CSV table of C-alpha atoms in Angstrom, one decimal:
chain,number,residue,atom,x,y,z
A,1,MET,CA,5.6,26.7,-24.7
A,2,ASN,CA,2.4,24.8,-25.0
A,3,ARG,CA,3.9,21.8,-23.3
A,4,LEU,CA,5.1,24.0,-20.4
A,5,ARG,CA,1.6,25.5,-20.0
A,6,LEU,CA,0.1,22.0,-19.8
A,7,LEU,CA,2.7,21.1,-17.2
A,8,LEU,CA,1.8,24.0,-14.9
A,9,PRO,CA,-0.5,22.1,-12.6
A,10,GLU,CA,2.2,19.4,-12.0
A,11,LEU,CA,4.9,22.0,-11.5
A,12,ALA,CA,2.7,24.0,-9.2
A,13,THR,CA,2.2,20.8,-7.1
A,14,LEU,CA,5.9,20.2,-7.0
A,15,SER,CA,6.5,23.8,-5.9
A,16,ILE,CA,4.0,23.5,-3.0
A,17,GLY,CA,5.7,20.3,-1.9
A,18,ALA,CA,9.2,21.7,-2.2
A,19,GLY,CA,8.1,24.8,-0.2
A,20,VAL,CA,6.7,22.7,2.6
A,21,LEU,CA,9.8,20.5,2.5
A,22,ALA,CA,12.1,23.6,2.8
A,23,LEU,CA,10.0,24.9,5.7
A,24,LEU,CA,10.5,21.6,7.6
A,25,SER,CA,14.1,21.2,6.8
A,26,PHE,CA,15.6,24.7,7.1
A,27,THR,CA,13.5,26.3,9.8
A,28,GLY,CA,12.5,25.3,13.3
A,29,VAL,CA,8.9,24.5,12.4
A,30,LEU,CA,9.1,20.7,12.9
A,31,GLU,CA,10.9,21.1,16.2
A,32,TRP,CA,8.3,23.6,17.3
A,33,LEU,CA,5.5,21.2,16.4
A,34,LEU,CA,7.1,18.3,18.2
A,35,ALA,CA,7.6,20.4,21.3
A,36,GLY,CA,4.0,21.7,21.2
A,37,SER,CA,0.8,20.6,22.8
A,38,ALA,CA,-1.4,17.8,21.5
A,39,SER,CA,-3.6,20.3,19.6
A,40,THR,CA,-0.6,21.8,17.9
A,41,ILE,CA,0.6,18.3,16.9
A,42,VAL,CA,-2.8,17.4,15.5
A,43,LEU,CA,-3.0,20.7,13.6
A,44,GLY,CA,0.4,20.0,12.1
A,45,LEU,CA,-0.6,16.5,11.1
A,46,ILE,CA,-3.8,17.8,9.4
A,47,LEU,CA,-1.8,20.4,7.4
A,48,LEU,CA,1.0,18.1,6.4
A,49,GLY,CA,-1.6,15.4,5.6
A,50,SER,CA,-3.4,17.7,3.2
A,51,VAL,CA,-0.1,18.4,1.4
A,52,VAL,CA,0.7,14.6,1.2
A,53,VAL,CA,-2.8,14.0,-0.2
A,54,VAL,CA,-2.2,16.5,-3.0
A,55,LEU,CA,1.2,15.1,-3.7
A,56,SER,CA,-0.2,11.5,-3.6
A,57,LEU,CA,-2.8,12.4,-6.2
A,58,GLN,CA,0.0,13.5,-8.5
A,59,VAL,CA,2.0,10.3,-7.9
A,60,ALA,CA,-1.2,8.3,-8.7
A,61,ARG,CA,-1.8,10.2,-11.9
A,62,GLN,CA,1.8,9.8,-13.2
A,63,ALA,CA,1.7,6.1,-12.1
A,64,GLU,CA,-1.5,5.6,-14.1
A,65,LEU,CA,0.1,7.2,-17.2
A,66,LEU,CA,3.1,5.0,-16.8
A,67,ALA,CA,0.9,2.0,-16.5
A,68,GLU,CA,-0.8,3.0,-19.8
A,69,GLU,CA,2.5,3.5,-21.5
A,70,LEU,CA,4.4,0.5,-20.2
A,71,GLY,CA,1.5,-2.0,-19.9
A,72,GLU,CA,0.9,-4.5,-17.1
A,73,PRO,CA,2.6,-5.5,-14.9
A,74,PHE,CA,5.4,-2.9,-15.4
A,75,GLY,CA,3.2,0.1,-14.7
A,76,THR,CA,2.0,-1.0,-11.3
A,77,LEU,CA,5.5,-2.1,-10.3
A,78,VAL,CA,6.6,1.5,-10.5
A,79,LEU,CA,3.9,2.5,-8.0
A,80,THR,CA,4.6,-0.5,-5.8
A,81,GLY,CA,8.3,0.4,-5.7
A,82,SER,CA,7.5,4.0,-4.9
A,83,VAL,CA,5.3,3.0,-2.0
A,84,ILE,CA,7.8,0.6,-0.4
A,85,VAL,CA,10.3,3.5,-0.5
A,86,ILE,CA,8.0,5.6,1.6
A,87,GLU,CA,7.3,2.8,4.0
A,88,LEU,CA,11.0,1.9,4.6
A,89,ALA,CA,11.8,5.6,5.1
A,90,LEU,CA,9.0,6.0,7.6
A,91,ILE,CA,9.8,2.9,9.7
A,92,GLY,CA,13.5,3.3,9.4
A,93,SER,CA,13.6,6.9,10.5
A,94,THR,CA,11.3,6.2,13.4
A,95,MET,CA,13.4,3.2,14.6
A,96,LEU,CA,16.6,5.3,14.3
A,97,THR,CA,15.4,8.6,15.9
A,98,GLY,CA,12.2,7.8,17.8
A,99,GLU,CA,11.5,6.2,21.1
A,100,SER,CA,12.0,2.5,21.3
A,101,ASN,CA,8.9,0.7,20.1
A,102,PRO,CA,9.5,-3.0,19.5
A,103,THR,CA,6.2,-3.6,17.8
A,104,LEU,CA,6.4,-0.6,15.4
A,105,ALA,CA,7.4,-2.6,12.3
A,106,ARG,CA,4.9,-5.4,13.1
A,107,ASP,CA,2.1,-3.0,13.6
A,108,SER,CA,3.0,-1.1,10.4
A,109,MET,CA,3.2,-4.3,8.3
A,110,PHE,CA,0.0,-5.8,9.7
A,111,SER,CA,-1.8,-2.4,9.2
A,112,VAL,CA,-0.6,-2.3,5.6
A,113,LEU,CA,-1.9,-5.8,5.1
A,114,MET,CA,-5.3,-5.1,6.6
A,115,VAL,CA,-5.8,-1.7,5.0
A,116,ALA,CA,-4.8,-3.0,1.6
A,117,LEU,CA,-6.4,-6.5,1.7
A,118,THR,CA,-9.6,-5.7,3.5
A,119,GLY,CA,-10.3,-2.0,3.3
A,120,ILE,CA,-9.2,-1.0,-0.2
A,121,THR,CA,-9.6,-4.4,-1.9
A,122,GLY,CA,-13.0,-4.8,-0.3
A,123,LEU,CA,-14.0,-1.3,-1.6
A,124,CYS,CA,-12.7,-2.1,-5.1
A,125,MET,CA,-14.6,-5.4,-5.2
A,126,ALA,CA,-17.8,-3.7,-4.0
A,127,LEU,CA,-17.4,-0.9,-6.6
A,128,THR,CA,-16.8,-3.4,-9.4
A,129,SER,CA,-19.8,-5.4,-8.5
A,130,ARG,CA,-21.9,-2.3,-8.3
A,131,MET,CA,-20.7,-1.0,-11.7
A,132,GLN,CA,-21.5,-4.4,-13.4
A,133,LYS,CA,-25.2,-4.0,-12.6
A,134,LYS,CA,-26.3,-1.5,-15.3
A,135,ASP,CA,-29.9,-2.6,-15.8
A,136,ARG,CA,-31.8,-3.1,-12.6
A,137,ASP,CA,-34.7,-4.8,-14.4
A,138,GLN,CA,-32.5,-7.6,-15.7
A,139,PRO,CA,-31.1,-10.4,-13.5
A,140,MET,CA,-27.4,-10.5,-12.9
A,141,ARG,CA,-25.7,-13.3,-14.9
A,142,VAL,CA,-22.4,-15.0,-14.0
A,143,GLU,CA,-20.8,-13.7,-17.3
A,144,ASP,CA,-21.8,-10.2,-16.3
A,145,LEU,CA,-19.6,-10.3,-13.1
A,146,ALA,CA,-16.1,-8.7,-13.2
A,147,ALA,CA,-13.4,-11.2,-14.2
A,148,THR,CA,-9.9,-11.4,-12.7
A,149,ASN,CA,-6.9,-13.3,-14.0
A,150,LYS,CA,-7.2,-16.3,-11.6
A,151,ALA,CA,-3.7,-17.6,-12.3
A,152,GLY,CA,-2.1,-14.3,-11.3
A,153,ALA,CA,-4.4,-14.0,-8.2
A,154,MET,CA,-3.4,-17.5,-7.2
A,155,VAL,CA,0.3,-16.6,-7.4
A,156,TYR,CA,-0.2,-13.5,-5.2
A,157,TYR,CA,-2.4,-15.5,-2.8
A,158,ASN,CA,0.1,-18.2,-2.3
A,159,LEU,CA,3.1,-15.9,-1.8
A,160,ILE,CA,1.2,-13.4,0.5
A,161,GLY,CA,-0.3,-16.3,2.5
A,162,THR,CA,3.0,-18.1,3.0
A,163,MET,CA,5.1,-15.0,3.8
A,164,SER,CA,2.5,-13.4,6.1
A,165,VAL,CA,2.2,-16.6,8.2
A,166,LEU,CA,6.0,-17.1,8.4
A,167,VAL,CA,6.6,-13.5,9.4
A,168,LEU,CA,3.6,-12.6,11.6
A,169,ILE,CA,2.3,-15.9,13.1
A,170,ILE,CA,5.0,-18.5,13.3
A,171,PRO,CA,7.3,-16.4,15.6
A,172,ASN,CA,4.6,-16.8,18.3
A,173,PHE,CA,4.9,-20.6,18.2
A,174,SER,CA,8.7,-20.9,17.9
A,175,ASN,CA,10.8,-22.2,20.8
A,176,ASP,CA,13.8,-20.6,19.1
A,177,SER,CA,13.4,-17.2,20.9
A,178,PRO,CA,10.8,-15.7,23.3
A,179,GLU,CA,8.5,-12.8,22.7
A,180,GLY,CA,7.4,-13.2,19.1
A,181,ASN,CA,10.7,-13.2,17.3
A,182,PHE,CA,13.4,-15.6,16.1
A,183,SER,CA,17.1,-15.8,17.0
A,184,LEU,CA,19.7,-14.2,14.8
A,185,PRO,CA,20.4,-17.3,12.7
A,186,LEU,CA,16.7,-17.8,11.9
A,187,ASN,CA,16.2,-14.1,11.2
A,188,ILE,CA,18.9,-14.3,8.7
A,189,VAL,CA,17.2,-17.3,7.0
A,190,LEU,CA,13.9,-15.5,7.1
A,191,SER,CA,15.4,-12.3,5.6
A,192,VAL,CA,17.2,-14.2,2.8
A,193,THR,CA,14.1,-16.3,2.0
A,194,ALA,CA,12.0,-13.2,1.8
A,195,LEU,CA,14.4,-11.5,-0.6
A,196,VAL,CA,14.8,-14.5,-2.8
A,197,VAL,CA,11.1,-15.2,-3.0
A,198,TYR,CA,10.4,-11.6,-4.0
A,199,GLY,CA,13.2,-11.6,-6.5
A,200,LEU,CA,11.9,-14.8,-8.1
A,201,PHE,CA,8.4,-13.4,-8.1
A,202,LEU,CA,9.5,-10.2,-10.0
A,203,PHE,CA,11.5,-12.3,-12.5
A,204,ASN,CA,8.5,-14.4,-13.3
A,205,GLN,CA,6.0,-11.5,-13.2
A,206,THR,CA,8.0,-9.5,-15.8
A,207,GLY,CA,9.1,-12.6,-17.8
A,208,ALA,CA,7.5,-15.8,-18.9
A,209,TYR,CA,4.4,-15.5,-16.6
A,210,ARG,CA,3.7,-11.8,-17.4
A,211,GLY,CA,0.3,-12.9,-18.9
A,212,PHE,CA,-0.9,-14.0,-15.5
A,213,PHE,CA,-1.0,-10.4,-14.3
A,214,MET,CA,-2.8,-8.8,-17.2
A,215,GLU,CA,-6.5,-8.1,-17.7
A,216,MET,CA,-8.5,-11.0,-18.9
A,217,PHE,CA,-10.4,-9.0,-21.4
A,218,ALA,CA,-8.1,-6.1,-22.3
A,219,ASP,CA,-9.4,-3.3,-24.4
A,220,GLU,CA,-7.2,-3.3,-27.4
A,221,GLY,CA,-8.3,0.0,-28.7
A,222,GLY,CA,-7.6,1.8,-25.5
A,223,ASN,CA,-9.7,4.6,-24.1
A,224,PRO,CA,-8.3,8.0,-25.2
A,225,GLU,CA,-9.9,9.7,-22.2
A,226,SER,CA,-7.9,7.6,-19.8
A,227,ARG,CA,-4.7,8.9,-21.4
A,228,HIS,CA,-5.3,12.2,-19.6
A,229,HIS,CA,-1.7,13.4,-20.1
A,230,ALA,CA,-1.1,12.0,-23.6
A,231,GLU,CA,-1.2,15.5,-25.0
A,232,LEU,CA,2.1,16.3,-23.2
A,233,GLU,CA,3.9,14.2,-25.7
A,234,GLY,CA,6.6,13.6,-23.1
A,235,GLY,CA,6.1,9.9,-23.1
A,236,PRO,CA,7.0,7.7,-20.1
A,237,TRP,CA,10.2,9.6,-19.3
A,238,GLN,CA,8.2,12.8,-18.4
A,239,ALA,CA,5.8,10.9,-16.3
A,240,ALA,CA,8.6,9.0,-14.5
A,241,ALA,CA,10.5,12.3,-13.8
A,242,LEU,CA,7.3,13.9,-12.3
A,243,LEU,CA,6.6,10.7,-10.3
A,244,MET,CA,10.1,10.4,-8.9
A,245,GLY,CA,10.3,14.2,-8.1
A,246,THR,CA,7.0,14.2,-6.3
A,247,LEU,CA,7.8,10.9,-4.5
A,248,ALA,CA,11.1,12.2,-3.2
A,249,ILE,CA,9.3,15.1,-1.6
A,250,VAL,CA,6.6,12.8,-0.2
A,251,VAL,CA,9.2,10.6,1.4
A,252,VAL,CA,10.9,13.4,3.3
A,253,ILE,CA,7.5,14.9,4.4
A,254,ALA,CA,6.3,11.5,5.4
A,255,GLU,CA,9.4,11.1,7.7
A,256,SER,CA,8.4,14.3,9.5
A,257,MET,CA,4.8,13.1,9.7
A,258,GLY,CA,6.0,9.8,11.2
A,259,GLN,CA,7.7,11.7,14.0
A,260,LEU,CA,4.5,13.8,14.6
A,261,ILE,CA,2.3,10.7,14.6
A,262,GLU,CA,4.5,8.9,17.2
A,263,ARG,CA,4.6,12.1,19.4
A,264,GLY,CA,0.9,12.7,19.0
A,265,VAL,CA,0.0,9.1,20.0
A,266,ASN,CA,2.2,9.3,23.1
A,267,GLU,CA,0.9,12.8,24.0
A,268,LEU,CA,-2.7,11.8,23.8
A,269,HIS,CA,-2.1,8.4,25.5
A,270,LEU,CA,-3.6,6.5,22.5
A,271,PRO,CA,-3.0,2.8,21.7
A,272,SER,CA,0.5,2.4,20.2
A,273,SER,CA,-1.1,0.3,17.4
A,274,LEU,CA,-2.7,3.5,16.1
A,275,ALA,CA,0.7,4.8,15.0
A,276,GLY,CA,1.0,1.8,12.8
A,277,ILE,CA,-2.5,2.3,11.3
A,278,LEU,CA,-1.8,6.0,10.5
A,279,VAL,CA,1.6,5.1,9.0
A,280,ALA,CA,-0.1,2.4,6.8
A,281,MET,CA,-2.8,4.8,5.6
A,282,LEU,CA,-0.2,7.4,4.8
A,283,ILE,CA,1.9,4.8,3.0
A,284,LEU,CA,-1.0,3.4,0.9
A,285,LEU,CA,-2.6,6.7,0.0
A,286,PRO,CA,-1.1,6.8,-3.6
A,287,GLU,CA,-1.9,3.2,-4.2
A,288,ALA,CA,-5.5,3.5,-2.8
A,289,ILE,CA,-6.2,6.4,-5.2
A,290,ASN,CA,-4.6,4.5,-8.1
A,291,ALA,CA,-6.5,1.3,-7.4
A,292,ILE,CA,-9.9,3.0,-7.0
A,293,GLN,CA,-9.3,5.0,-10.2
A,294,ALA,CA,-8.5,1.8,-12.1
A,295,THR,CA,-11.5,0.0,-10.6
A,296,ARG,CA,-13.8,2.8,-11.8
A,297,LYS,CA,-12.4,2.4,-15.3
A,298,GLY,CA,-13.2,-1.4,-15.2
A,299,LYS,CA,-9.6,-2.4,-14.7
A,300,LEU,CA,-9.9,-4.5,-11.6
A,301,GLN,CA,-6.8,-6.6,-12.4
A,302,ARG,CA,-4.6,-3.5,-12.4
A,303,ALA,CA,-6.1,-2.5,-9.0
A,304,LEU,CA,-5.4,-6.0,-7.5
A,305,ASN,CA,-1.9,-5.9,-9.0
A,306,THR,CA,-1.3,-2.7,-7.2
A,307,LEU,CA,-2.7,-3.7,-3.9
A,308,TYR,CA,-1.4,-7.3,-3.8
A,309,GLY,CA,2.0,-6.2,-5.1
A,310,SER,CA,2.2,-3.6,-2.3
A,311,VAL,CA,1.4,-6.2,0.4
A,312,LEU,CA,3.9,-8.7,-1.0
A,313,SER,CA,6.7,-6.1,-1.2
A,314,THR,CA,5.9,-4.9,2.3
A,315,ILE,CA,6.3,-8.3,3.8
A,316,SER,CA,9.3,-9.3,1.7
A,317,LEU,CA,11.3,-6.1,1.8
A,318,THR,CA,10.3,-4.5,5.1
A,319,VAL,CA,11.2,-7.5,7.3
A,320,PRO,CA,14.9,-7.8,6.2
A,321,ALA,CA,15.3,-4.0,6.6
A,322,VAL,CA,13.8,-3.7,10.1
A,323,LEU,CA,15.6,-6.8,11.3
A,324,LEU,CA,18.9,-5.4,10.0
A,325,ILE,CA,18.2,-2.0,11.6
A,326,GLY,CA,17.2,-3.7,14.9
A,327,GLU,CA,20.4,-5.8,14.9
A,328,VAL,CA,22.7,-2.9,14.1
A,329,THR,CA,21.1,-0.5,16.6
A,330,GLY,CA,20.3,-3.0,19.3
A,331,THR,CA,16.6,-2.2,19.0
A,332,LYS,CA,14.2,-4.9,20.0
A,333,VAL,CA,11.9,-6.1,17.3
A,334,ILE,CA,8.7,-8.1,17.8
A,335,LEU,CA,7.1,-9.8,14.8
A,336,GLY,CA,4.4,-12.1,16.2
A,337,LEU,CA,0.9,-10.8,16.2
A,338,GLU,CA,-1.6,-10.7,19.1
A,339,GLN,CA,-4.1,-13.7,19.2
A,340,TYR,CA,-7.1,-11.8,17.8
A,341,GLU,CA,-4.9,-10.4,15.0
A,342,MET,CA,-3.8,-13.8,14.0
A,343,VAL,CA,-7.4,-14.9,13.7
A,344,LEU,CA,-8.3,-11.8,11.6
A,345,LEU,CA,-5.3,-12.4,9.3
A,346,SER,CA,-6.5,-16.0,8.8
A,347,LEU,CA,-10.0,-14.9,8.1
A,348,THR,CA,-8.7,-12.3,5.6
A,349,LEU,CA,-6.7,-14.9,3.8
A,350,PHE,CA,-9.7,-17.2,3.7
A,351,LEU,CA,-11.9,-14.5,2.1
A,352,LEU,CA,-9.3,-13.6,-0.4
A,353,ARG,CA,-9.0,-17.1,-2.0
A,354,PRO,CA,-9.0,-16.5,-5.7
A,355,HIS,CA,-12.2,-16.8,-7.8
A,356,SER,CA,-12.7,-16.4,-11.6
A,357,ARG,CA,-15.5,-13.8,-11.0
A,358,VAL,CA,-15.8,-11.1,-8.3
A,359,LEU,CA,-19.0,-11.0,-6.2
A,360,GLY,CA,-20.1,-8.0,-4.2
A,361,SER,CA,-20.5,-10.1,-1.1
A,362,GLU,CA,-16.7,-10.8,-1.1
A,363,GLY,CA,-16.0,-7.1,-1.0
A,364,LEU,CA,-18.7,-6.5,1.7
A,365,MET,CA,-17.2,-9.2,4.0
A,366,LEU,CA,-13.7,-7.8,3.6
A,367,LEU,CA,-15.0,-4.4,4.6
A,368,VAL,CA,-16.7,-5.9,7.6
A,369,VAL,CA,-13.4,-7.5,8.6
A,370,PHE,CA,-11.7,-4.1,8.1
A,371,LEU,CA,-14.2,-2.4,10.4
A,372,PHE,CA,-13.8,-4.9,13.2
A,373,TRP,CA,-10.0,-4.8,12.9
A,374,PHE,CA,-10.0,-1.0,13.1
A,375,VAL,CA,-12.3,-0.9,16.1
A,376,LEU,CA,-10.4,-3.7,18.0
A,377,GLU,CA,-7.1,-1.8,17.4
A,378,LEU,CA,-8.5,1.3,19.1
A,379,VAL,CA,-10.1,-0.3,22.2
């Protein structure tokens, strides 16, 4: 009885999500919203977005508990896998049911990269640097700066840099096929390569090289306050069940939001890239919350594992999926970025080169790049 009482907030959140899901699935509310005016669509997005925020907070809480129970990098892999499910559901449903948009997958992937690698990572680095300075009267020393596991950061950096260039830049310079894409044989090679690279990465991350992705100076004793659900005594299975249940609801609601986003962008005559940005923000919401919470607790490595892992899985798993859907349905897919986007991606990769210690200026410059990217996407 005591355990059930402690679970009431989580069960209440699930009930709210299930109620909204039933409303969208078994009534004509979604069709009414899609057929409505621009103001109606915006109102629907705000209401559904609020529900997704509440559900995402619960996903982040349960993912944090799993990370505490399972240890790194297994804990963050659960959240990364959860987020890629949302992304594939959003992009796949829009490609299958929405209007033809050949740049949807590219815009969504690039938006995930920029939001995660410049916006959220920049914020986490800036927060970490700010938290390190506890005594304003004493000068900052190198050993006072936040430390990251440079070996793990280098692995992520090499894989993300290589795959993002192959997927988003090289198609623009290939003579194999026009309009920023490869021919079918090269797309098959690209898809197989992406899957194999990601599979090998997971094998190494959870095996012999697991230590590369753990905190440099782990707190062996643990912080009991960070185990905010430890009193439930349900262990990782309870957290996993709550996470999966909440995530399943988020996925279906996100699909409805994807349709509303696309309809709203067309109705208001906004840049098509805005749809990709909104989809990316919706996708990354649970991870953003989790990464910021981890950073505030001094666990920057966990935050970076979450963000970099999400970006790598986005590139490696989304590309094969969208290319397959495009081939089966006859939908045109464009992967190559615009010229200014290629420059911004290159600048982002340059700023993210691994260091042993994190400086506040790195986070600030990443946030500057994020700001310019966001503004340029809207003009």
